[in-house]
Coordinates of C-alpha atoms in Angstrom, one line a residue:
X27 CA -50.5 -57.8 -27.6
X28 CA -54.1 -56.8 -26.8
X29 CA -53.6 -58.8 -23.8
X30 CA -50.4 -56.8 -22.8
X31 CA -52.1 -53.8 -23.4
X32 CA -54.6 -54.2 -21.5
X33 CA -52.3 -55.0 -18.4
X34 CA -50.2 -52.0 -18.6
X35 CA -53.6 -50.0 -18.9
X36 CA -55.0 -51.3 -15.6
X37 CA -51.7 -50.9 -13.9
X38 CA -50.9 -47.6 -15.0
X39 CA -54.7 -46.8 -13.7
X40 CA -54.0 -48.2 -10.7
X41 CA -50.4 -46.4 -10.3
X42 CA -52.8 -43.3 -11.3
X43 CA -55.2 -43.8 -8.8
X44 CA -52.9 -45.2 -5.4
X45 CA -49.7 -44.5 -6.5
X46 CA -49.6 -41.3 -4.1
X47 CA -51.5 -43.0 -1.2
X48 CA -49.2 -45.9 -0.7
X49 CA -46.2 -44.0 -1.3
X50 CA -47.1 -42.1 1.8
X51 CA -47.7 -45.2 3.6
X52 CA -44.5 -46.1 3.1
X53 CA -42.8 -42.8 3.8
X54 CA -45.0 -43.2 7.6
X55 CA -43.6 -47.0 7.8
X56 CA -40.2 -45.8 6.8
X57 CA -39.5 -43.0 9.4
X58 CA -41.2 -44.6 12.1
X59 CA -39.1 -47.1 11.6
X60 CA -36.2 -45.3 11.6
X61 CA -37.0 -43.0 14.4
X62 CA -37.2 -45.7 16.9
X63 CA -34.1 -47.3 15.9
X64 CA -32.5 -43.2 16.5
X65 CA -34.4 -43.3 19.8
X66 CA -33.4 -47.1 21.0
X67 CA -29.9 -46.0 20.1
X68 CA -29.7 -43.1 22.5
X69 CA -30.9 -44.9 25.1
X70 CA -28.9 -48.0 24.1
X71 CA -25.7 -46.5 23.3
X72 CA -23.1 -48.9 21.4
X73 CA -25.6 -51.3 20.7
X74 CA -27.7 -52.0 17.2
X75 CA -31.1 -51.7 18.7
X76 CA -33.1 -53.7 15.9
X77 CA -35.9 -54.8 18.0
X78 CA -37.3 -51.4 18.4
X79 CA -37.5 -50.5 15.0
X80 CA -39.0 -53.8 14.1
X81 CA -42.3 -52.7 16.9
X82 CA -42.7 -49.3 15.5
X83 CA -43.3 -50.9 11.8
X84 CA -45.5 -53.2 13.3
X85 CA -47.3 -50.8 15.5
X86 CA -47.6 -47.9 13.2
X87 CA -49.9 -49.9 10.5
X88 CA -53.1 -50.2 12.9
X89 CA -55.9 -47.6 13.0
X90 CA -55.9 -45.1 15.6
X91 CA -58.2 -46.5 17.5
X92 CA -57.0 -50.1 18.2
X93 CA -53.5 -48.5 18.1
X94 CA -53.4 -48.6 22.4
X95 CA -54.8 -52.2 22.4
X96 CA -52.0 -53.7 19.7
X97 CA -49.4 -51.8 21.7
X98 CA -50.3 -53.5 25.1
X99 CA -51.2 -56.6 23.4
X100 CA -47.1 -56.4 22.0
X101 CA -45.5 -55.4 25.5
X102 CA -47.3 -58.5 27.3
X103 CA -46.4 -60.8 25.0
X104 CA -42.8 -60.0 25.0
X105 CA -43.0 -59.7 28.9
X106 CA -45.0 -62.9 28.7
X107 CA -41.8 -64.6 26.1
X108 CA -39.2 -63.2 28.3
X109 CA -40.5 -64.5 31.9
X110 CA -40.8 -68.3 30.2
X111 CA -37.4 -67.7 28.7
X112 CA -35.8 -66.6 32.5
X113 CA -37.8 -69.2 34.0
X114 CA -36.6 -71.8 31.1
X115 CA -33.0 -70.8 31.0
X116 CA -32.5 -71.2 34.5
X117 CA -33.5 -74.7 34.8
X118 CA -33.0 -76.6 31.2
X119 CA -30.5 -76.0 28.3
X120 CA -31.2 -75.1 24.7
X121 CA -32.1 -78.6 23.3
X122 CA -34.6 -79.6 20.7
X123 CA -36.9 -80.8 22.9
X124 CA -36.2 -77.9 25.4
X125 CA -37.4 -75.7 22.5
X126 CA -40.0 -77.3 21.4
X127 CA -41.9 -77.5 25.1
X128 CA -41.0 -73.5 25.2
X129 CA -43.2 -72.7 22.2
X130 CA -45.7 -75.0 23.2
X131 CA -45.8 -73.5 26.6
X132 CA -45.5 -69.7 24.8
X133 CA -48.0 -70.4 22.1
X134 CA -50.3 -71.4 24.9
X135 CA -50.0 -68.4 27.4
X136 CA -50.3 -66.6 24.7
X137 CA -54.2 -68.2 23.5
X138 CA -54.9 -67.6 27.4
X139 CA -53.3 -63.9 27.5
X140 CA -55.5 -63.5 24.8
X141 CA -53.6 -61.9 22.6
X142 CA -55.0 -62.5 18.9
X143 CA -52.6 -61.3 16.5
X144 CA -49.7 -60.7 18.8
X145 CA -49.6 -64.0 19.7
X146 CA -46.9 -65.7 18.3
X147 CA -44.9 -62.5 19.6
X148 CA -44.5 -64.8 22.9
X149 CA -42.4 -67.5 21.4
X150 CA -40.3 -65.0 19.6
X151 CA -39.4 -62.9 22.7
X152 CA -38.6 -66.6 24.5
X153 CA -36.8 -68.0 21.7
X154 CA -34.5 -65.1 21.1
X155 CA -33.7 -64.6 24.9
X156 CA -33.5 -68.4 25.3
X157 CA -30.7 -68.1 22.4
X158 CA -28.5 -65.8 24.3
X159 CA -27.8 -68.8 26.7
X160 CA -28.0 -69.0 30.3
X161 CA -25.3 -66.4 31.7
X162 CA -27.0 -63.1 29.6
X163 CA -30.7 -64.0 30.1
X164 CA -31.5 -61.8 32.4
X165 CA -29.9 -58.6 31.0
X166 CA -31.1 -59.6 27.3
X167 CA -34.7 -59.8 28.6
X168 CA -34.7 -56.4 30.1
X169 CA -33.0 -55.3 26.8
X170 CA -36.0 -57.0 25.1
X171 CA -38.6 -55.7 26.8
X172 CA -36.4 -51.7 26.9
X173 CA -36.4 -52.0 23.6
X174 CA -40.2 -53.5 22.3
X175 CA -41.5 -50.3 25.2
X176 CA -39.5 -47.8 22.9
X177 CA -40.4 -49.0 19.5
X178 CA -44.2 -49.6 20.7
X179 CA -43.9 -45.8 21.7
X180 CA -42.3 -44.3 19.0
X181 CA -45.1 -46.0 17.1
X182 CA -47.7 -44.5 18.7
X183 CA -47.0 -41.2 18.5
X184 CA -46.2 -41.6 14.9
X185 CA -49.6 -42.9 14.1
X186 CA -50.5 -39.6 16.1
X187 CA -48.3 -37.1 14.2
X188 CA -48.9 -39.0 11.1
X189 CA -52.4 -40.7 10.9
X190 CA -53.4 -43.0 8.5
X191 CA -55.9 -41.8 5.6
X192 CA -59.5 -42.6 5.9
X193 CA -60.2 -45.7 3.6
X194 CA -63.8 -44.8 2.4
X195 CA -62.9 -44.9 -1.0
X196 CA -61.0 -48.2 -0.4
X197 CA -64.1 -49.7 0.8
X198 CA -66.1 -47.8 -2.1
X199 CA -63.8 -49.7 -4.5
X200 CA -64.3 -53.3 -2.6
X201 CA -68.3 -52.5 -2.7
X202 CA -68.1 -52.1 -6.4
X203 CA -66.2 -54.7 -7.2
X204 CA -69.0 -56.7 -5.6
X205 CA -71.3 -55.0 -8.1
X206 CA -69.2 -55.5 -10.7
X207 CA -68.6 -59.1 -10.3
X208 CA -73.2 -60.2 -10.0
X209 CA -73.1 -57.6 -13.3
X210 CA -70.6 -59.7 -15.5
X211 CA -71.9 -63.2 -14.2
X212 CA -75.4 -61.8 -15.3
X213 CA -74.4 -60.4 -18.8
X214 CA -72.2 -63.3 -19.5
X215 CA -75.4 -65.5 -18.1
X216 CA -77.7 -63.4 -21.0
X217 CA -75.1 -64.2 -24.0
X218 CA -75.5 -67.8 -23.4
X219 CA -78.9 -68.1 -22.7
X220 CA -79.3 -66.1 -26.1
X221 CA -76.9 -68.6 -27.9
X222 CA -79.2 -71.7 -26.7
X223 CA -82.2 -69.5 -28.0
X224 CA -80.7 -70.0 -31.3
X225 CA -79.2 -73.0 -31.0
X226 CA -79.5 -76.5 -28.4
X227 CA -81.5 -75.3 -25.6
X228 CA -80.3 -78.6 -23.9
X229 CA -77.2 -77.2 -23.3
X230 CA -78.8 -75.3 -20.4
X231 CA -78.9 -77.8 -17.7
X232 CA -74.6 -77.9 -17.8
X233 CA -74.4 -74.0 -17.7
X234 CA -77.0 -73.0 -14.9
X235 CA -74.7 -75.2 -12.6
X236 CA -71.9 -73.2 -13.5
X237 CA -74.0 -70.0 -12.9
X238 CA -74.8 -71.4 -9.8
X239 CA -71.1 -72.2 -8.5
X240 CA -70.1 -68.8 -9.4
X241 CA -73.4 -66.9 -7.4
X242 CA -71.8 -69.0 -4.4
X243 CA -68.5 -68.2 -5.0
X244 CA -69.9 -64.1 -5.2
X245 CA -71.9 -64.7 -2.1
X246 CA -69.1 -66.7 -0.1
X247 CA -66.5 -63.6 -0.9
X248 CA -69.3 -61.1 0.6
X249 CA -67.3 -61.0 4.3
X250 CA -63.7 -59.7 2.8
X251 CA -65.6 -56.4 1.1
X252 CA -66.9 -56.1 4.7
X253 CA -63.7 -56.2 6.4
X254 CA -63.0 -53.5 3.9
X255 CA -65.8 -51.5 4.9
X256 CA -64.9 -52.4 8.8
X257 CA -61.5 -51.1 8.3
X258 CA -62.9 -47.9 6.9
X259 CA -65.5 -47.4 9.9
X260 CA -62.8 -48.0 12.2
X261 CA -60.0 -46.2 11.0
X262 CA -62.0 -43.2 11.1
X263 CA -62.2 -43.4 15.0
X264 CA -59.8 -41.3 16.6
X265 CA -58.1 -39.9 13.2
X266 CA -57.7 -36.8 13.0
X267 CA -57.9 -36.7 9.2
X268 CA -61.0 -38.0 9.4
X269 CA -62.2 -34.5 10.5
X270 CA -61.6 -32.9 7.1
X271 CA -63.5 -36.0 5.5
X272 CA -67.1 -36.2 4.7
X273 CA -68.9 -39.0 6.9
X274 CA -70.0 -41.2 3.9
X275 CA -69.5 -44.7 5.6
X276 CA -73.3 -44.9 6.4
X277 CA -73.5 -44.7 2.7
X278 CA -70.8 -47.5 2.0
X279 CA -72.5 -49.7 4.9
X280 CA -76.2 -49.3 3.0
X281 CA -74.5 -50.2 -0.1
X282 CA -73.1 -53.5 1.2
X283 CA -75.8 -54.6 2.3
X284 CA -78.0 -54.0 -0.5
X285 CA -75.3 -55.9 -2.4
X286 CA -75.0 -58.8 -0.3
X287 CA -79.1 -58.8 -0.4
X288 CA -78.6 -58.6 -4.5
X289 CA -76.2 -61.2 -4.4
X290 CA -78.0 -64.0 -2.5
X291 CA -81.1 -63.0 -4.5
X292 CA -79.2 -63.8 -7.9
X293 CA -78.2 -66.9 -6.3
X294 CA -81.4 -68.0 -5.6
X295 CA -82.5 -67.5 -8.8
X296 CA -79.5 -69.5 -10.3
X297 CA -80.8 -72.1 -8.0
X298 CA -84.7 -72.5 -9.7
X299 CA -82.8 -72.0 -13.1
X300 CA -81.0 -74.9 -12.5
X301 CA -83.8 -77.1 -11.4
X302 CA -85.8 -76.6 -13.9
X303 CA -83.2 -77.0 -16.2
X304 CA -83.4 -80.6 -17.3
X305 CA -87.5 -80.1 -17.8
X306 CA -89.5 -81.2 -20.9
X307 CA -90.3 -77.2 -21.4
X308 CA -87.0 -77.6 -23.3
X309 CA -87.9 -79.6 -26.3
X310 CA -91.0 -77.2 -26.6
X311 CA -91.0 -74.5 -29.5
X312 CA -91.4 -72.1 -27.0
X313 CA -88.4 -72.6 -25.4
X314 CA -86.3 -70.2 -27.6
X315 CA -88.5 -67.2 -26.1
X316 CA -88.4 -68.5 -22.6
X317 CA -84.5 -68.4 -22.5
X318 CA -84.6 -65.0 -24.6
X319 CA -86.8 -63.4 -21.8
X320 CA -84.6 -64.7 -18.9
X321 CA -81.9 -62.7 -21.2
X322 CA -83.6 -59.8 -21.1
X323 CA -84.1 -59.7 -17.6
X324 CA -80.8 -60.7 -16.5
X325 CA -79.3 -57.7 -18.7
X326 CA -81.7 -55.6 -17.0
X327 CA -80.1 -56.6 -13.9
X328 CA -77.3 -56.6 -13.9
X329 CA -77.1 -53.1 -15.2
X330 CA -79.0 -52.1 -11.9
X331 CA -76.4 -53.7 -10.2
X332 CA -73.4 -52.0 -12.0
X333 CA -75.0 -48.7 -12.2
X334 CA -75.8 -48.7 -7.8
X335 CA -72.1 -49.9 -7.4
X336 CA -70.4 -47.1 -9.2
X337 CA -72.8 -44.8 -7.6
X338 CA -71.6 -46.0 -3.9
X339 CA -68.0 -46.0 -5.3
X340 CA -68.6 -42.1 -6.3
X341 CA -70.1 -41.1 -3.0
X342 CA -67.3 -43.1 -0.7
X343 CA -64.6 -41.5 -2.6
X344 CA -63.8 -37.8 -1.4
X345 CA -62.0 -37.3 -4.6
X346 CA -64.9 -37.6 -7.1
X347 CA -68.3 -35.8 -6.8
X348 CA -71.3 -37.5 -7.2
X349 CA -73.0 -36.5 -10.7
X350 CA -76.6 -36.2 -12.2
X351 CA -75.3 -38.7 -14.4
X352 CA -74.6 -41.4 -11.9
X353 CA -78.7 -40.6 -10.6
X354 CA -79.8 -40.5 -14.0
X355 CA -78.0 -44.3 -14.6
X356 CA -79.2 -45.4 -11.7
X357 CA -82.8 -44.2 -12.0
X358 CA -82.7 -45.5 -15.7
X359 CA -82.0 -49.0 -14.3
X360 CA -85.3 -49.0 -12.3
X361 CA -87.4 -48.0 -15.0
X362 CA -85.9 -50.9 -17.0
X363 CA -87.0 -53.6 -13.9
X364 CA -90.3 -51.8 -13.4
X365 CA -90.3 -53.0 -17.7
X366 CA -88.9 -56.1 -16.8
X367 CA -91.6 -57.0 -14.4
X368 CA -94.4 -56.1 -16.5
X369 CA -93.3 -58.4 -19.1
X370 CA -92.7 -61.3 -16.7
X371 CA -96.5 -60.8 -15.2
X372 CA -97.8 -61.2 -19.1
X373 CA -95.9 -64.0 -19.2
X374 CA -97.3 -65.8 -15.8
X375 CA -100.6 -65.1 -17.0
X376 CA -100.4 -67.1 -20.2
X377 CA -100.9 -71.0 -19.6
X378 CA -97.7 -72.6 -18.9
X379 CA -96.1 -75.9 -17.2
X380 CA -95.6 -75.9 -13.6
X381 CA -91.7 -76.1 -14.2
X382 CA -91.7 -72.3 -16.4
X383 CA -94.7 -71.2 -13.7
X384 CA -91.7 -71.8 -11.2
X385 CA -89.8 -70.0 -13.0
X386 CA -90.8 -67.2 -14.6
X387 CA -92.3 -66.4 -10.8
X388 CA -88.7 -66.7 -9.2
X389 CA -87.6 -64.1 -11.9
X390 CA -90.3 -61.6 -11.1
X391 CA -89.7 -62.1 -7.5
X392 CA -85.9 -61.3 -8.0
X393 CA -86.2 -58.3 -10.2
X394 CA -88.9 -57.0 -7.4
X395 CA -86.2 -57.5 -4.5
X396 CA -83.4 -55.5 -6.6
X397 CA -85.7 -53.3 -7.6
X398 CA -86.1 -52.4 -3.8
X399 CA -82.9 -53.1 -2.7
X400 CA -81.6 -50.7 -5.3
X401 CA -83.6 -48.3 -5.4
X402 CA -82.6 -44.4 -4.6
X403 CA -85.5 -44.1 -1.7
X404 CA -84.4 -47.0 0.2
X405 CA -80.7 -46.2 0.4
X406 CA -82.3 -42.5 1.5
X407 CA -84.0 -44.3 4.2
X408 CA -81.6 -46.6 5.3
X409 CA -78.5 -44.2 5.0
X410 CA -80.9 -41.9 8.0
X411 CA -81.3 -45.0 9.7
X412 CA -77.4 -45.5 10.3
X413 CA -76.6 -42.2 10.9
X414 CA -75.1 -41.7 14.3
X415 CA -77.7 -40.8 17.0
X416 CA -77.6 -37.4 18.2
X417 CA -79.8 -35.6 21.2
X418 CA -81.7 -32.8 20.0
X419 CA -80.2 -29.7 21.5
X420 CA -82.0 -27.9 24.5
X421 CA -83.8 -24.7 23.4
X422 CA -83.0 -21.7 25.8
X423 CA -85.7 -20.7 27.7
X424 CA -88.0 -23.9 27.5
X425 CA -87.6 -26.4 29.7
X426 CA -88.6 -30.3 29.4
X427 CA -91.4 -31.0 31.0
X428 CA -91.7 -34.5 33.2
X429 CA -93.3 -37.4 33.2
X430 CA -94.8 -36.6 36.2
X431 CA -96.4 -33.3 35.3
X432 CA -98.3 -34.9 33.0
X433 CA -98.8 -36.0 29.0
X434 CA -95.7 -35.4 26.8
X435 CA -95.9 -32.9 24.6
X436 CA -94.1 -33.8 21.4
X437 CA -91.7 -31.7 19.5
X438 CA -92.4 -31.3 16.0
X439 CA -88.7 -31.1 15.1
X440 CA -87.8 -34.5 16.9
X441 CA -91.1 -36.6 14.6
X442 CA -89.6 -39.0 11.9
X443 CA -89.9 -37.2 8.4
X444 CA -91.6 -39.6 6.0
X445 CA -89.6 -39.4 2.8
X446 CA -91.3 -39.5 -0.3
X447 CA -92.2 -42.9 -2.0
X448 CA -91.2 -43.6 -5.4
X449 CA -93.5 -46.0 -6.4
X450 CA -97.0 -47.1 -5.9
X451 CA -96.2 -50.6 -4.4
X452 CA -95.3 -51.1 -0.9
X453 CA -91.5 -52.3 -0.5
X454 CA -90.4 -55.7 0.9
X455 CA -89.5 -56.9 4.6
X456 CA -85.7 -57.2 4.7
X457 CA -85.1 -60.9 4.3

């Protein structure tokens, strides 16, 4: 039941949260759809035009702005189909081997053509012409190609009239997910690291492997939030909606990558964790404080790392304003790693084995690189940094003095503001 439960909560949330955005995708779908089989039929009278609907669907779910490119890419590969088919029913029959050297030849101009995902789009244009049979090629290719040219337009002015909505928050949501997927494999890394504190601290060696597949498995799904993030960047190109829509995809693209920087930094702690794993530290008495430390710290990261993805999530989504409270989290977080560290540097400088040396100085490495990567100044800094580049504006009345007059004089306005530093210590190259 409480299983149940919680699935019809996180459905209904979900229902809450996209219902209206993806019925509207399907209402766009639906009448372009529908309009170009009303528009193939006029100029096709008496006929059941299905082929021009069928483009229109197809050509109405890219972004604006590689909307012209998909509907070229579309009309030379039916063109493309149909000349093989001509060329094929005018010389062999419709046998299996007949067909079978068509879509080899079709799936071939088609890799030449370049025509990425219109590709197989060649073998379907020849195929269906080739069906018709010999006698009605020609007049069912040029009712092909009639009929893709009135679909692929009716598509296009569709995705004008009707553009798609800017996918910000979509890629705010991806971004978080992220966060929220190093946050649980942390805090379910600090509850078992506290039941070995009490318990077998053998048991270590077994579960920093699995720690270690899963920090890979994070780090290897990094490029789908990206093509998230890319399909947010582009579909803001062009789209007129985007107009009304705060630019916040600087913000998302900081976020990612502070993320993926998190995520490989977990992973290479995970990685000393496990070699150190099978050491004789273990049968120590201090080994019970060792693993409660590495807790400790883990908690405090991963609530950095869940507190900086719901704050990205809040600024990429249009709907929700960004709060004090989300700040206030998020600057909490850092006080807890600047904590964090101290108590790992008290615990370097105590005698120890090479193996907790190791370590215990990975750890305080890690926490130092999330607590930069995290931290509110540096996505400042880099958010100004990915901002699109504007020219300062010409002031009237002054005009720019050449090189060849002699020494430039420099603008006050156009010097890079320093931003204010939030801590003492000077922040880490960018791995």
């Amino acid at each position: 039941m409480r299983w149940w439960r919680g699935f019809v909560s996180r459905e209904w949330a979900r229902v809450r949260r996209d219902g209206r955005a993806s019925v509207l995708w399907s209402l766009r779908i639906t009448v372009a759809a529908t309009a170009g089989y009303l528009v193939a039929s006029l100029v096709f009278p008496g006929t059941q035009p299905l082929l021009a609907p069928l483009t229109a669907m197809l050509v109405v779910q890219v972004t604006p702005l590689s909307l012209l490119a998909s509907g070229v890419d579309r009309v030379v590969a039916v063109v493309a189909g149909v000349a093989l088919a001509i060329g094929f029913g005018t010389v062999v029959p419709l046998e299996w081997w007949s067909l079978g050297l068509l879509i080899l030849v079709s799936i071939t101009v088609g890799q030449f053509l370049r025509l990425r995902s219109n590709l197989v789009e060649v073998a379907i244009s020849a195929m269906l012409v080739l069906g018709v049979g010999a006698i009605g090629t020609e007049a069912a290719a040029w009712q092909r190609i009639a009929e893709t040219l009135v679909g692929a337009g009716v598509g296009i002015v569709a995705t004008l009239v009707f553009p798609p909505k800017v996918a910000s928050s979509d890629a705010g949501r991806a971004i978080d997910g992220l966060a929220d997927a190093i946050s649980e494999l942390l805090v379910r890394a600090a509850g078992e690291l506290d039941a070995m504190a009490a318990g077998d601290p053998r048991r270590l060696a077994g579960a920093a492997r699995e720690w270690l597949d899963d920090a890979r498995r994070i780090t290897h799904d990094i490029p789908v939030v990206g093509a998230a993030l890319l399909r947010a960047e582009e579909g803001r190109r062009l789209n007129v909606r985007a107009v009304r829509t705060p630019h916040v995809e600087p913000g998302l693209r900081q976020g990612l990558e502070a993320l993926e920087h998190t995520a490989v930094a977990i992973r290479g702690l995970m990685r000393s964790l496990s070699d150190v794993s099978d050491g004789d530290w273990l049968d120590d008495e201090s080994a019970s404080d060792v693993l409660r430390d590495l807790a400790e710290t883990f908690r405090t990261l991963a609530a950095g790392a869940d507190a900086f993805g719901e704050l990205v999530r809040h600024e990429g989504d249009v709907q929700v304003n960004l709060s004090r409270d989300d700040i206030d989290r998020l600057q909490e977080a850092q006080d807890g790693m600047v904590r964090a560290r101290a108590r790992l540097d008290a615990a370097l400088a105590e005698p120890r084995s090479a193996d907790l040396v190791e370590l215990y100085a990975a750890a305080r490495s890690t926490v130092r690189r999330l607590q930069h990567e995290l931290g509110l100044e540096e996505r400042v800094r880099r958010q100004v940094r990915l901002l699109p580049r504007r020219r300062p504006p010409i002031r009237p009345g002054v005009r720019r003095r050449s090189t060849d007059d002699g020494p430039h004089m420099t603008d006050p306005d156009e010097e890079t503001q320093v931003l204010p530093r939030l801590s003492d210590e000077p922040p880490e190259a960018d791995a």
